[in-house]
Every structure is written in C-alpha cells, then in structure tokens.
XYZ file of C-alpha atoms in Angstrom:
717
model
C 0.000 0.000 0.000
C 2.822 2.375 0.860
C 4.580 1.854 -2.486
C 1.387 2.229 -4.524
C 0.366 5.366 -2.654
C 3.753 7.026 -3.035
C 3.850 6.214 -6.752
C 0.441 7.796 -7.322
C 1.356 10.816 -5.199
C 4.569 11.380 -7.152
C 2.746 10.876 -10.445
C 0.290 13.553 -9.370
C 3.215 15.877 -8.750
C 4.596 15.260 -12.261
C 1.202 15.479 -13.988
C 0.381 18.742 -12.221
C 3.676 20.277 -13.330
C 3.141 19.244 -16.974
C -0.468 20.497 -16.838
C 0.785 23.902 -15.687
C 3.275 24.090 -18.571
C 0.666 23.085 -21.159
C -1.958 25.513 -19.878
C 0.373 28.496 -19.642
C 1.822 27.679 -23.071
C -1.739 27.772 -24.375
C -2.197 31.253 -22.887
C 1.023 32.428 -24.554
C 0.034 30.869 -27.896
C -3.219 32.859 -28.107
C -1.166 35.862 -29.167
C 0.092 34.100 -32.310
C -2.773 34.788 -34.740
C -4.730 31.998 -36.478
C -1.866 29.505 -36.256
C -1.380 30.405 -32.628
C -5.073 29.892 -31.881
C -4.963 26.342 -33.223
C -1.855 25.600 -31.218
C -3.397 27.224 -28.150
C -6.498 25.056 -28.514
C -4.419 21.877 -28.761
C -2.339 22.839 -25.724
C -5.449 23.800 -23.773
C -7.071 20.446 -24.520
C -3.910 18.688 -23.366
C -3.845 20.779 -20.202
C -7.510 20.040 -19.477
C -6.929 16.308 -19.868
C -3.995 16.500 -17.480
C -6.166 18.379 -14.966
C -8.623 15.459 -15.097
C -5.755 12.983 -14.777
C -4.378 14.752 -11.720
C -7.792 14.707 -10.062
C -8.054 10.986 -10.824
C -4.628 10.241 -9.321
C -5.432 12.112 -6.118
C -8.827 10.394 -5.976
C -7.038 7.046 -6.105
C -4.756 8.208 -3.270
C -7.764 9.103 -1.116
C -9.496 5.867 -2.111
C -6.468 3.828 -1.069
C -6.432 5.336 2.423
C -10.202 4.971 2.752
C -10.012 1.279 1.845
C -7.284 0.785 4.459
C -9.473 2.336 7.137
C -12.561 0.357 6.160
C -10.678 -2.953 5.948
C -8.567 -2.253 9.075
C -5.371 -2.534 7.044
C -2.630 -1.221 9.340
C 0.257 -1.344 6.869
C 0.149 2.452 6.567
C 1.448 4.275 9.627
C -1.151 7.010 9.148
C -4.011 4.499 9.355
C -2.507 2.781 12.393
C -2.100 6.078 14.256
C -5.582 7.418 13.448
C -7.776 4.316 13.470
C -10.853 4.898 15.680
C -11.037 2.643 18.735
C -14.804 2.672 19.060
C -17.728 0.257 19.113
C -20.581 2.744 18.715
C -23.084 2.703 15.814
C -21.048 5.515 14.227
C -17.904 3.383 14.001
C -17.965 3.172 10.190
C -18.369 6.941 9.945
C -15.413 7.396 12.275
C -13.382 5.091 10.038
C -14.276 7.280 7.059
C -13.415 10.374 9.110
C -9.993 8.861 9.755
C -9.092 9.911 6.200
C -8.943 13.554 7.335
C -8.493 13.130 11.099
C -4.694 13.456 11.176
C -1.994 15.735 9.847
C -1.086 13.728 6.742
C -4.585 12.727 5.705
C -6.057 16.190 6.141
C -3.458 17.735 3.792
C -4.021 15.016 1.194
C -7.789 15.440 1.538
C -7.490 19.206 1.044
C -5.236 18.781 -2.014
C -7.677 16.265 -3.476
C -10.579 18.704 -3.035
C -8.635 21.443 -4.853
C -8.063 19.002 -7.718
C -11.803 18.275 -7.831
C -12.601 21.994 -8.051
C -10.033 22.266 -10.858
C -11.590 19.306 -12.679
C -15.086 20.768 -12.266
C -13.878 24.096 -13.689
C -12.240 22.321 -16.636
C -15.388 20.291 -17.277
C -17.587 23.397 -17.312
C -15.273 25.253 -19.692
C -14.278 22.387 -22.000
C -16.180 23.732 -24.992
C -14.709 27.187 -24.519
C -11.072 26.704 -23.660
C -10.414 30.429 -23.303
C -7.132 31.910 -22.143
C -8.667 33.177 -18.893
C -9.693 29.694 -17.762
C -6.424 28.179 -18.954
C -4.475 30.692 -16.873
C -6.708 30.081 -13.850
C -6.320 26.315 -14.139
C -2.572 26.706 -14.600
C -2.322 28.627 -11.330
C -4.529 26.014 -9.642
C -2.166 23.254 -10.753
C 0.744 25.206 -9.251
C -1.083 25.235 -5.926
C -1.719 21.480 -6.189
C 1.919 20.836 -7.079
C 3.159 22.849 -4.088
C 0.765 21.058 -1.732
C 1.857 17.712 -3.160
C 5.508 18.672 -2.712
C 4.809 19.401 0.949
C 3.503 15.840 1.259
C 6.154 14.104 -0.828
C 9.135 15.887 0.730
C 8.147 15.519 4.379
C 7.473 12.293 6.221
C 5.446 14.334 8.691
C 2.986 15.182 5.873
C 3.129 11.930 3.891
C 0.139 9.641 4.447
C 1.864 6.723 2.691
C 4.696 5.995 5.111
C 4.701 2.261 5.890
C 4.130 1.021 9.419
C 7.423 -0.376 10.817
C 7.401 -4.172 10.793
C 8.005 -4.420 14.536
C 4.618 -2.808 15.189
C 2.687 -5.432 13.208
C 1.721 -8.960 14.215
C 1.942 -11.853 11.768
C -1.763 -11.449 10.883
C -1.300 -7.751 10.058
C -2.880 -6.433 13.252
C -1.126 -3.906 15.458
C 1.039 -5.006 18.327
C -0.677 -4.222 21.616
C 0.145 -0.683 22.744
C 1.667 0.313 19.404
C -0.907 3.046 18.859
C -3.619 4.720 20.895
C -5.623 5.353 17.718
C -7.760 8.362 16.882
C -7.999 11.060 19.524
C -11.131 10.260 21.600
C -12.201 13.908 21.366
C -12.744 13.409 17.621
C -15.236 10.576 18.139
C -18.305 12.747 17.719
C -20.737 13.242 14.839
C -19.868 16.949 14.542
C -16.209 16.098 13.961
C -17.213 13.689 11.200
C -18.720 16.662 9.352
C -16.796 19.737 10.559
C -13.378 19.076 8.923
C -14.673 18.129 5.442
C -17.030 21.117 5.430
C -14.151 23.433 6.342
C -11.784 21.863 3.806
C -14.396 22.136 1.043
C -14.621 25.830 1.877
C -10.848 26.192 1.907
C -10.417 24.338 -1.385
C -13.178 26.335 -3.064
C -11.501 29.614 -2.086
C -8.649 28.637 -4.412
C -10.856 29.118 -7.483
C -11.594 32.875 -7.085
C -7.902 33.463 -6.370
C -6.714 31.579 -9.441
C -9.272 33.348 -11.634
C -8.139 36.704 -10.208
C -4.502 35.906 -11.049
C -5.622 34.501 -14.418
C -7.429 37.757 -15.207
C -4.308 39.759 -14.355
C -2.099 37.445 -16.433
C -4.313 37.573 -19.535
C -5.418 41.184 -19.149
C -9.088 40.138 -19.329
C -10.335 42.420 -16.567
C -13.961 42.417 -17.596
C -16.540 40.887 -15.246
C -16.021 37.472 -16.882
C -13.572 36.215 -14.278
C -15.979 37.184 -11.505
C -18.853 35.464 -13.302
C -16.803 32.258 -13.505
C -15.697 32.431 -9.862
C -18.738 33.949 -8.154
C -20.816 30.792 -7.676
C -17.809 28.866 -6.397
C -17.097 31.711 -3.950
C -20.631 31.533 -2.542
C -20.484 27.729 -2.474
C -17.215 27.901 -0.535
C -18.609 30.467 1.864
C -21.541 28.157 2.592
C -19.177 25.399 3.640
C -16.909 27.738 5.600
C -19.989 28.818 7.555
C -21.198 25.253 8.055
C -17.715 24.267 9.205
C -17.591 27.074 11.773
C -21.053 26.253 13.151
C -20.256 22.540 13.418
C -16.940 23.332 15.073
C -18.764 25.494 17.614
C -21.259 22.688 18.306
C -18.404 20.214 18.830
C -16.515 22.560 21.154
C -19.674 23.169 23.180
C -20.728 19.563 23.754
C -17.387 17.695 23.674
C -14.604 19.779 25.211
C -16.445 20.182 28.501
C -15.706 23.865 29.151
C -19.180 25.131 28.317
C -18.226 27.526 25.539
C -18.225 27.379 21.756
C -15.505 29.859 20.781
C -12.226 30.372 22.644
C -10.267 32.498 20.123
C -7.889 29.574 19.704
C -5.347 30.000 16.904
C -6.891 27.274 14.737
C -10.399 28.637 15.333
C -9.119 32.041 14.253
C -7.657 30.508 11.096
C -11.096 29.653 9.742
C -12.572 32.928 10.989
C -10.029 35.054 9.096
C -10.841 33.524 5.718
C -14.574 33.615 6.549
C -14.388 37.379 7.100
C -12.473 38.056 3.897
C -14.831 35.745 1.992
C -17.693 38.060 3.027
C -15.772 40.992 1.566
C -15.013 38.961 -1.570
C -18.647 38.039 -2.221
C -19.861 41.606 -1.671
C -17.121 42.971 -3.951
C -18.049 40.465 -6.647
C -21.656 41.693 -6.479
C -20.573 45.282 -7.122
C -18.131 44.201 -9.855
C -20.854 42.304 -11.718
C -23.668 44.780 -11.299
C -22.017 48.176 -11.240
C -18.533 47.767 -12.733
C -16.863 48.995 -9.535
C -14.710 47.387 -6.840
C -12.413 45.840 -9.463
C -9.272 46.177 -7.395
C -11.185 45.283 -4.234
C -12.437 42.078 -5.862
C -8.963 41.057 -6.994
C -7.531 41.900 -3.581
C -10.304 40.141 -1.626
C -9.930 36.955 -3.675
C -6.165 36.979 -3.119
C -6.178 37.738 0.594
C -8.869 35.100 1.188
C -6.589 32.491 -0.370
C -3.604 33.783 1.610
C -5.548 33.534 4.869
C -6.659 30.015 3.972
C -2.992 29.047 3.576
C -2.140 30.994 6.735
C -4.601 28.728 8.526
C -2.692 25.603 7.594
C 0.609 27.399 8.275
C -0.603 28.074 11.834
C -1.809 24.483 12.205
C 1.284 22.771 10.816
C 4.281 25.009 11.453
C 4.252 24.645 15.228
C 5.139 28.337 15.570
C 1.791 29.193 17.162
C 0.524 27.194 20.123
C -2.948 25.670 19.891
C -4.719 22.642 21.309
C -5.698 21.808 17.714
C -2.295 22.320 16.083
C 0.083 19.604 14.919
C 3.734 19.246 15.870
C 6.350 21.511 14.293
C 7.478 20.587 10.783
C 10.132 22.702 8.972
C 8.957 21.598 5.511
C 5.422 22.796 6.236
C 6.759 26.038 7.668
C 8.791 26.948 4.593
C 6.398 25.600 1.971
C 3.264 27.306 3.225
C 5.076 30.509 4.101
C 6.490 30.445 0.575
C 3.039 29.943 -0.939
C 1.685 32.964 0.939
C 4.620 35.170 -0.080
C 4.446 34.011 -3.712
C 0.700 34.664 -3.880
C 1.072 38.150 -2.433
C 4.011 39.113 -4.652
C 2.375 37.713 -7.794
C -0.763 39.697 -7.095
C 1.073 42.951 -6.365
C 3.364 42.745 -9.401
C 0.531 41.831 -11.766
C -1.688 44.529 -10.271
C 0.981 47.141 -10.924
C 1.409 45.830 -14.466
C -2.348 46.001 -15.189
C -3.103 49.102 -13.143
C -3.970 51.264 -16.165
C -6.609 48.744 -17.296
C -8.377 48.778 -13.932
C -10.075 52.144 -14.274
C -13.474 51.895 -12.625
C -16.534 53.063 -14.493
C -18.483 54.173 -11.426
C -16.639 55.616 -8.460
C -18.295 55.938 -5.046
C -20.163 59.233 -4.981
C -21.348 59.040 -1.399
C -20.738 56.810 1.596
C -24.492 57.092 2.271
C -25.259 54.675 -0.544
C -25.143 50.956 -1.229
C -21.768 51.419 -2.902
C -20.472 53.284 0.128
C -21.879 50.841 2.680
C -20.434 47.905 0.727
C -17.069 49.659 0.822
C -17.258 50.194 4.593
C -18.419 46.591 5.095
C -15.510 45.256 3.059
C -13.114 47.495 4.950
C -14.404 46.292 8.338
C -14.141 42.640 7.249
C -10.633 42.865 5.832
C -9.220 45.066 8.589
C -10.849 42.769 11.143
C -9.356 39.687 9.496
C -5.895 41.272 9.352
C -6.131 42.263 13.001
C -7.190 38.747 14.045
C -4.342 37.332 11.956
C -1.778 39.618 13.585
C -2.990 38.872 17.100
C -3.008 35.142 16.330
C 0.616 35.010 15.161
C 1.897 37.676 17.581
C 3.503 35.068 19.834
C 5.778 34.018 16.932
C 6.759 37.598 15.991
C 9.945 39.423 17.101
C 9.697 41.168 20.450
C 10.361 44.599 18.920
C 6.985 44.483 17.136
C 3.787 45.458 18.996
C 2.710 42.440 21.096
C 5.614 40.480 19.587
C 6.373 37.314 21.522
C 3.156 37.624 23.540
C 0.175 35.284 23.594
C -2.956 37.407 23.307
C -5.776 36.441 25.672
C -9.379 35.861 24.638
C -10.317 39.046 26.485
C -8.309 41.158 24.036
C -10.097 39.605 21.064
C -13.467 40.151 22.728
C -12.673 43.763 23.523
C -12.117 44.410 19.809
C -14.651 42.010 18.304
C -17.739 42.992 20.277
C -17.918 46.671 19.234
C -16.896 45.708 15.689
C -19.686 43.111 15.514
C -22.233 45.692 16.660
C -21.029 48.107 13.958
C -21.187 45.333 11.377
C -24.765 44.535 12.390
C -25.785 48.172 11.969
C -24.212 48.264 8.506
C -26.074 45.111 7.496
C -29.335 46.625 8.752
C -29.017 49.920 6.900
C -27.253 48.912 3.668
C -30.245 47.307 1.845
C -32.333 50.431 2.466
C -29.906 52.787 0.703
C -29.769 53.829 -2.941
C -26.933 52.590 -5.151
C -25.106 55.827 -6.008
C -26.471 58.156 -3.334
C -29.374 58.313 -0.906
C -31.706 61.269 -0.483
C -33.169 61.818 2.969
C -36.794 61.476 1.846
C -36.123 58.222 -0.010
C -34.249 56.773 2.942
C -37.060 57.667 5.346
C -39.626 55.980 3.071
C -37.555 52.794 3.227
C -36.579 53.064 6.892
C -39.735 54.080 8.748
C -41.448 50.675 8.766
C -38.268 48.734 9.716
C -37.651 51.339 12.426
C -41.097 50.729 13.914
C -40.629 46.943 13.777
C -37.163 47.307 15.225
C -38.444 49.338 18.180
C -41.030 46.635 18.960
C -38.358 43.914 18.816
C -35.972 46.039 20.881
C -38.557 46.532 23.637
C -38.789 42.749 24.064
C -35.001 42.409 24.041
C -34.621 45.261 26.532
C -37.054 43.617 28.921
C -35.001 40.411 28.887
C -31.806 42.423 29.140
C -32.998 44.305 32.244
C -34.642 41.360 33.981
C -32.134 38.589 33.203
C -28.827 39.730 31.708
C -28.023 42.712 33.920
C -28.735 40.704 37.114
C -26.530 37.921 35.711
C -23.694 40.405 35.219
C -24.073 41.712 38.763
C -24.191 38.172 40.143
C -20.951 37.248 38.350
C -19.178 40.336 39.689
C -20.516 39.744 43.200
C -19.340 36.110 43.185
C -15.752 37.165 42.471
C -13.163 34.741 41.165
C -11.805 34.312 37.632
C -15.134 35.001 35.907
C -15.489 38.357 37.679
C -11.877 39.249 36.875
C -12.475 38.432 33.192
C -15.495 40.745 33.101
C -13.571 43.499 34.860
C -10.855 43.298 32.183
C -13.465 44.171 29.555
C -14.039 47.609 31.011
C -16.283 49.383 33.527
C -19.826 48.169 34.102
C -21.358 51.065 32.168
C -19.166 50.440 29.108
C -19.693 46.666 29.157
C -23.479 46.994 29.335
C -23.425 49.764 26.703
C -21.651 47.451 24.237
C -24.330 44.838 24.861
C -27.058 47.472 24.414
C -25.663 48.663 21.079
C -25.400 45.048 19.899
C -29.059 44.434 20.781
C -30.059 47.628 18.947
C -28.124 46.426 15.896
C -29.753 42.992 16.121
C -33.243 44.486 16.404
C -32.739 46.794 13.404
C -31.138 44.036 11.335
C -33.986 41.659 12.122
C -36.549 44.355 11.300
C -35.025 45.488 7.998
C -34.512 41.902 6.787
C -38.045 40.850 7.781
C -39.472 43.990 6.169
C -37.740 43.429 2.845
C -38.749 39.781 2.777
C -42.321 40.794 3.633
C -42.313 43.376 0.855
C -41.151 40.718 -1.554
C -44.002 38.418 -0.501
C -46.466 41.274 -0.983
C -45.059 41.786 -4.451
C -45.723 38.136 -5.278
C -49.257 38.438 -3.900
C -49.777 41.428 -6.187
C -48.892 39.123 -9.082
C -51.821 36.903 -8.068
C -49.763 34.289 -6.210
C -51.606 32.548 -3.390
C -50.587 33.113 0.207
C -48.788 29.762 0.231
C -47.174 30.142 -3.183
C -45.931 33.715 -2.677
C -43.002 32.923 -0.321
C -41.998 29.917 -2.437
C -42.054 31.895 -5.673
C -40.179 34.720 -4.006
C -37.186 32.443 -3.392
C -37.592 30.809 -6.806
C -37.666 34.088 -8.717
C -35.293 36.192 -6.602
C -33.044 33.684 -4.821
C -29.998 35.959 -4.529
C -31.820 38.838 -2.859
C -34.323 36.791 -0.836
C -31.639 34.360 0.279
C -29.363 37.248 1.223
C -32.002 38.862 3.401
C -32.860 35.535 5.004
C -29.150 35.136 5.821
C -29.199 38.634 7.350
C -32.230 37.606 9.419
C -30.277 34.623 10.717
C -27.336 36.886 11.566
C -29.660 39.111 13.616
C -30.872 36.139 15.658
C -27.307 34.854 16.085
C -26.165 38.304 17.236
C -28.709 38.165 20.069
C -27.314 34.757 20.992
C -23.750 36.068 20.951
C -24.664 38.847 23.367
C -26.261 36.464 25.859
C -24.004 33.421 25.579
C -20.821 35.404 25.047
C -21.170 38.179 27.619
C -23.430 37.003 30.455
C -22.588 33.370 31.201
C -22.848 32.401 34.872
C -20.259 29.805 35.858
C -19.774 27.985 39.130
C -17.966 24.909 40.391
C -20.306 22.872 42.589
C -18.928 20.233 44.945
C -21.425 17.639 46.184
C -21.003 14.504 48.233
C -20.601 11.297 46.218
C -23.825 9.782 47.502
C -27.406 9.458 46.341
C -29.542 12.374 47.509
C -26.687 14.876 47.814
C -27.562 18.330 46.481
C -25.836 21.363 45.073
C -27.179 24.656 43.725
C -26.040 27.055 41.000
C -27.615 29.659 38.757
C -31.146 29.184 40.064
C -31.054 25.396 39.695
C -30.696 22.626 42.263
C -28.895 19.422 41.264
C -29.667 16.213 43.138
C -27.498 13.107 42.775
C -29.685 10.150 41.751
C -27.026 7.608 40.821
C -23.258 7.220 40.349
C -22.117 4.648 37.800
C -18.439 3.661 37.617
C -17.768 1.089 34.877
C -15.263 -0.026 32.245
C -16.103 -0.409 28.541
C -14.943 -3.139 26.156
C -11.586 -1.362 25.675
C -10.954 -1.017 29.442
C -11.636 2.715 29.371
C -13.036 3.856 32.702
C -16.346 5.734 32.452
C -17.812 7.408 35.516
C -21.317 8.856 35.088
C -23.321 10.970 37.540
C -27.122 11.014 37.100
C -28.592 14.294 38.301
C -32.177 15.450 38.792
C -32.621 19.154 38.009
C -35.130 21.371 39.786
C -35.729 25.076 40.077
C -34.387 26.582 43.261
C -37.121 28.074 45.407
C -36.864 31.552 46.892
C -35.703 30.128 50.229
C -32.778 28.390 48.504
C -34.206 24.869 48.734
C -35.079 22.679 45.786
C -38.657 23.061 44.632
C -39.558 19.392 44.209
C -42.714 20.272 42.294
C -40.598 22.118 39.718
C -38.328 19.246 38.680
C -37.569 19.956 35.054
C -35.313 17.186 33.788
C -32.257 15.045 34.306
C -28.595 15.303 33.333
C -25.946 12.609 33.051
C -22.462 14.149 32.756
C -19.597 11.653 32.579
C -15.837 11.479 32.538
C -13.942 8.883 30.492
C -10.336 7.908 31.156
C -8.479 6.171 28.318
C -6.899 2.857 29.309
C -3.890 3.429 27.027
C -3.101 7.145 27.363
C -4.920 8.044 30.614
C -6.381 11.000 28.682
C -9.558 12.319 30.269
C -12.554 13.122 28.090
C -15.425 15.088 29.583
C -18.881 14.156 28.327
C -20.924 17.186 29.333
C -24.691 17.099 29.633
C -26.959 19.969 28.580
C -30.549 20.845 29.402
C -31.894 23.317 26.840
C -34.654 25.844 27.472
C -35.934 28.558 25.106
C -33.970 31.326 26.819
C -30.959 29.477 28.270
C -28.960 26.271 28.579
C -28.000 24.540 31.798
C -24.588 23.024 31.072
C -23.015 20.564 33.516
C -19.630 18.842 33.167
C -18.413 16.243 35.662
C -14.748 17.019 36.290
C -13.893 14.078 38.554
C -13.445 13.471 42.238
C -11.967 15.976 44.666
C -9.323 14.999 47.212
C -12.056 14.448 49.821
C -13.986 12.124 47.490
C -16.742 14.611 46.625
C -17.970 15.180 43.076
C -16.709 18.256 41.217
C -19.314 19.665 38.819
C -18.731 22.605 36.504
C -22.107 24.325 36.044
C -22.800 27.052 33.504
C -25.983 28.910 32.661
C -25.705 30.075 29.036
C -28.365 32.695 28.218
C -29.834 32.810 24.704
C -27.392 30.253 23.317
C -30.186 28.577 21.342
C -30.272 31.760 19.227
C -26.744 30.924 18.015
C -27.778 27.563 16.590
C -31.131 28.769 15.198
C -29.582 31.903 13.717
C -26.680 29.931 12.258
C -29.050 27.438 10.620
C -31.202 30.236 9.135
C -28.093 32.039 7.909
C -26.810 28.905 6.175
C -30.228 28.284 4.615
C -30.269 31.842 3.293
C -26.804 31.550 1.757
C -27.767 28.236 0.128
C -30.901 29.804 -1.350
C -28.889 32.807 -2.531
C -26.616 30.434 -4.441
C -29.493 29.041 -6.494
C -29.694 29.957 -10.202
C -30.664 33.579 -10.570
C -33.858 34.699 -12.267
C -33.980 38.456 -12.102
C -37.019 40.065 -10.488
C -36.470 43.331 -8.627
C -39.134 42.702 -5.982
C -36.784 43.201 -3.082
C -34.908 46.259 -4.268
C -35.150 49.191 -1.895
C -36.552 52.434 -3.232
C -33.669 53.771 -5.345
C -35.185 57.003 -6.533
C -32.393 58.797 -4.702
C-alpha cells in the first residue's frame, strides 16, 4: 500500500507540473494569430486532460487510504495512528473520518478537493477553452503541485509511510500498545462533518484566487472572471460557515468547558478567511452589477486564499501554540510561508502591471449609498481579518513588534470584536435600504420608517429580557468574584460593558426588522402578481433567490447576534462540589442538582467511564429545591483512556428557550466529593437557530438567478 500510494502521489506531482506548462503555453500561444489559436487550442485540450488525470490520481490516493481504514489494514502508519477505537453505531463513519483526522490525511484530503474543483472548472469550460480559464487552471495546478511537494518531501505530511514491521503482528494487526488510535475527542458526529465542510470551503476559495490571477495574467479584466468564480465563492462560503457552526457545536458539547468559541489560533484561522470571503462576495456583487470594486475584488480573492494558507501554516508550522495544532514541521513552515509570499508578490506585481486597465466606471459618490456601505463593510471585514491574523501570530513575531512574543488572551479579542460586531450589524441593517449611487433623505425615510417601527417593537422585548435577566446575571458574576469576575472586569467598567451589549441588541433588532421587512415586501409583491398566500413565499425564493436568500441570511445573523450577546457576555459559571452519595444536592444559577445515581464502569476497551445522574429542579426563593418544579435530568460523565490516561469530559446539557444549563463532571476531589462545573448560558439557542437560518439563506442565494427586482429598496435617490 505504501509503495502504490507514493507512486500515485509522485505521479500527481509530475502530472500537475506538466499540466501547468501546457496551460500556460496555451495562454502564450493565443497571441500568435490563427496559427497560434490552433496551437493554443491543442495545448489547452492537453492541459484540461492533465487536470482530469491529476484529479483521478489524487482520488485514487484518497481511495487507497479509505479502503485501508474500512478494511482495518494497518500497513500504513497514518491508518494505524488514526484508526478509531470505538464500538458505537457511528464506528464506520469514524473510520471514514480517519481519512482527514490526522496531519497527513487532512493535507491530502485538502489537495484532493482542490483538484476536484479544478476538474469541475475544466469540465464546465471544455467547450470554450479560453485563455482566462487556462491561466486560472494553470495557477490552480501550481497550488496542487506545491501542496503535493509538501507531502512528498516531508514524512510528517506523507500519508503513505509504511508502518514499521516491529509494530505489526503476523496477521497484520497492530502489536498491543503500538498506537492509541484516533484522539477520543474526535469521536463525535460533529467532527465527522466539521473538517470536510471546512476543507471544502478552503479548497473552493482557491478558485476565485486563481481566476483573479488569471485575469491579471491575460489582461481580461472584464466581469467574466468574476462570473466564472462567483458561484464557487458563494459555495465555498456556505461550507466555511457550516464548518464554523459545526466546530462550535463540537466545542460546546465535547470539550467540557461550556463555551463554543475560545479564540484559539486554529479557530481564528477559519474565521479570518470567513471574514475576507464576506468581503469577496460583496465585492463580486458590485463588480458584476455596477462595474466597480475591481481592485477590491482582486484583492479580496487573493487575501482570502492567503488567509486560507495561513490557517494551515498556523496548524502545521508549530510556531503558534494551539490545542488543535500539529507538531512543528520545517517543511510545512517553509512551503506554506512560501506559498503565501508568492501569492502576495504575484498579485502585487501583476496589479501594478495592469493598473492602467483597472479604471473603474463608477466611483463611489457618497458613503451614504449601497456602494459606500459595501465599501465600509468590506473594509471592516478585511481590517478585522488582518487584526485577528496579527494577534493570532503575535507570539511568533519578534519582540520589537507590537505584542511580539506575547500570547494574546481571549479578552483582548473580545474587547475588539464585540464593538466591531455591533457596527457590522448596523451596517447590514441599513445597507439594503440605501440607494446605489447616493441616498436622499426622503427616499431613505420611506424605506426606513417601517423597519424602524418593527425594530423598536423587537428592541422593547429584548430590553425587557436584558434588564430582567442579563443585567442581574452580570451583577451576580461580579458579586461572586473569582476568575469570571476578573475576566469581566478586564473588559471595562460596568457602564461600558453593558453599553456594548445594548448597542449590539439595537443592531440585532434593526437588522432583524429590515430583513423581515424586505422579505415581507417581496411576498407582498408576489401576492400582487396573483400568487396565493402559500405560493408567494416559495415563488419569491424561486424568482429572486440571490436577494431573498441574502435577506434571510441577514435575518439569521440578527438572531445569532442576540445569541452572541447572551451566551458570550453574560454566562454564569460555578464549580459545585457535592457529596458522592445518592440524595446529595448542590445549587447554581437558580437550579438545584440532586445526585440520583453514580455509575463507575469499564467499557470493552478497558476505558473507565464514571457517570453521575442528576435530577434538576428550580431553586425556590428560600434556597431549597422546589420538588414540584423538577424539570429534567442530566448525566455528565468522565472517560479515562486505558492506554493514554487521557480524560474526556462528556458534558450534559438541558436546553430551554432562553438558556442552557450546562453541567460537566470534572472528577473526584481529594475528599472524594464530586466536582461539577455548572454554567448557565443565556440565549445560546439563538446561536444555533440563527446559524441554521443564515446557512439556509446563503444556500438559497446560491441558487440559479432569475432576475425580479421585488426586493430592491426604493432607489429614486
């Protein structure tokens, strides 16, 4: 298996290099008149065939590893080190997930996905082998070649290293203790889906970049390159979003700390490219529709790709510490750093060369317009992404730079991100109500007065919850003291902290109102065309998927923003110690926990699993459990691996409409009592509901476009 895999991997390297030469020769030959066109066509066809061949070779590489996992073939060291030790019903899915669970497999999986995007692009453009697509595919093959080199030249990245003979029994099974297998933390359904979703997003972001460089190489700076790359950009953004949501779900229910975002370096890696992808998609919209944002579009496509590569640089170089990162590897460090530098230099040099051809037909006349708000939105996204990137890698920077050599705490990120998120929400709320070139006051008021009224109604409800639940939660955290109170104090004075939350709720209310209003106006437009009440919403998304889907995504963002305020700023946390006996009680956050059973067992693999069954009741005003208000049960557990002694916390969550009760069993104290970490997470359900609605909106926006201007704001200004 090792020999076959290495042969196919090296063949892919050679085929990719030849494909690049053929495709770029085709681009050069287009300048040679009629004879040159025939030669260019022949070279392009050869290049396209080689693109398909490269995708096939990498597919065979992935297939080989998948077969090894499914047949429990341990002859590959990668399979032996990442094979899931699990007997659950999801075992087969975990075996499939082993393909991308480790360092080597994840890089191969990512490279394979890029090759599939290249093959799909070649297939779509086969009948029109234009120079623009040839140049884009040529650049894509360079990326594939560089990724393949990183695998072929480093044992740390090569999935086809053979398992040493001394670790295998005569029947091909592993010697006892030779490997602990897949990390137990990855044995969860969300981690089956999160990595491939993220890698699909990463791989797809290569296409807009290669088309941007292709446009600069060929000088074809019309909207054609955006038209070819736009759908792939949206498709990639969908999967980047899905990947982030699934990663948050996994962190919340598996890691046992009660949160979903810790500003970890690897988490930040996906967030950076997600932010710049927003700027890229918005820039593409302006490029297509208005002929502006040409440089912005080229820049956004390039920096999105660079941040995608920066993500794997952070993960694989070992220069930045993260619980998700792999060990240091010099080959990865130099290769991926080189890719980023080469991409940036290529873009800058080509941009300077083509600068005269990038004159925009419609400059921004006023910031109080759609053009202006798109510009500000793009600026916020890209500056935000650059700031997150700098803070993430600051620990690896020289000490003479600001924050150089320092690890930035989550509090610093929050201090910057929370006001920026509120500003971003306000921009999203107002932008659709503005005119394209400029906005007159009367026209804006016609568009804004109904959303303003709706927003005030929504805000009143949010303010009531804020005053009755969130502010008391803040005061309770401060009064309790400890680390949680110190963390809040670091974020600024009470007045400032609550003001940031207030502004965020205002932004959420206005964003919800403007999005709901525009969707409602679209439905009314369909009703005016004699659609039935049931058919009108359906036809709205069929006829205007881009606009309707976009506003639905904005609606989801508004709901998620409410969730971020509650679950990110007002979480009550307490460690509760209770006696290890049935009937023992502990209280936290308005809930009383009663021990009903303690189960201490070993599974089939000798892993120790200790589970505590808890009855949950509301705490009465006198501090005792209100037995008549018992509301559910929880069963947090702790698992200790027999081979590595690694502890895995299996938290248990009770979900209510306005909050979650999160309990993690952290083990036994020195006196034998049970240590329970209890968190009350306000409004966290809004994160999951808002995220799902946002994803649905983006998916609908990516559907084939059939132009109907039902949702356009009044543009008479």
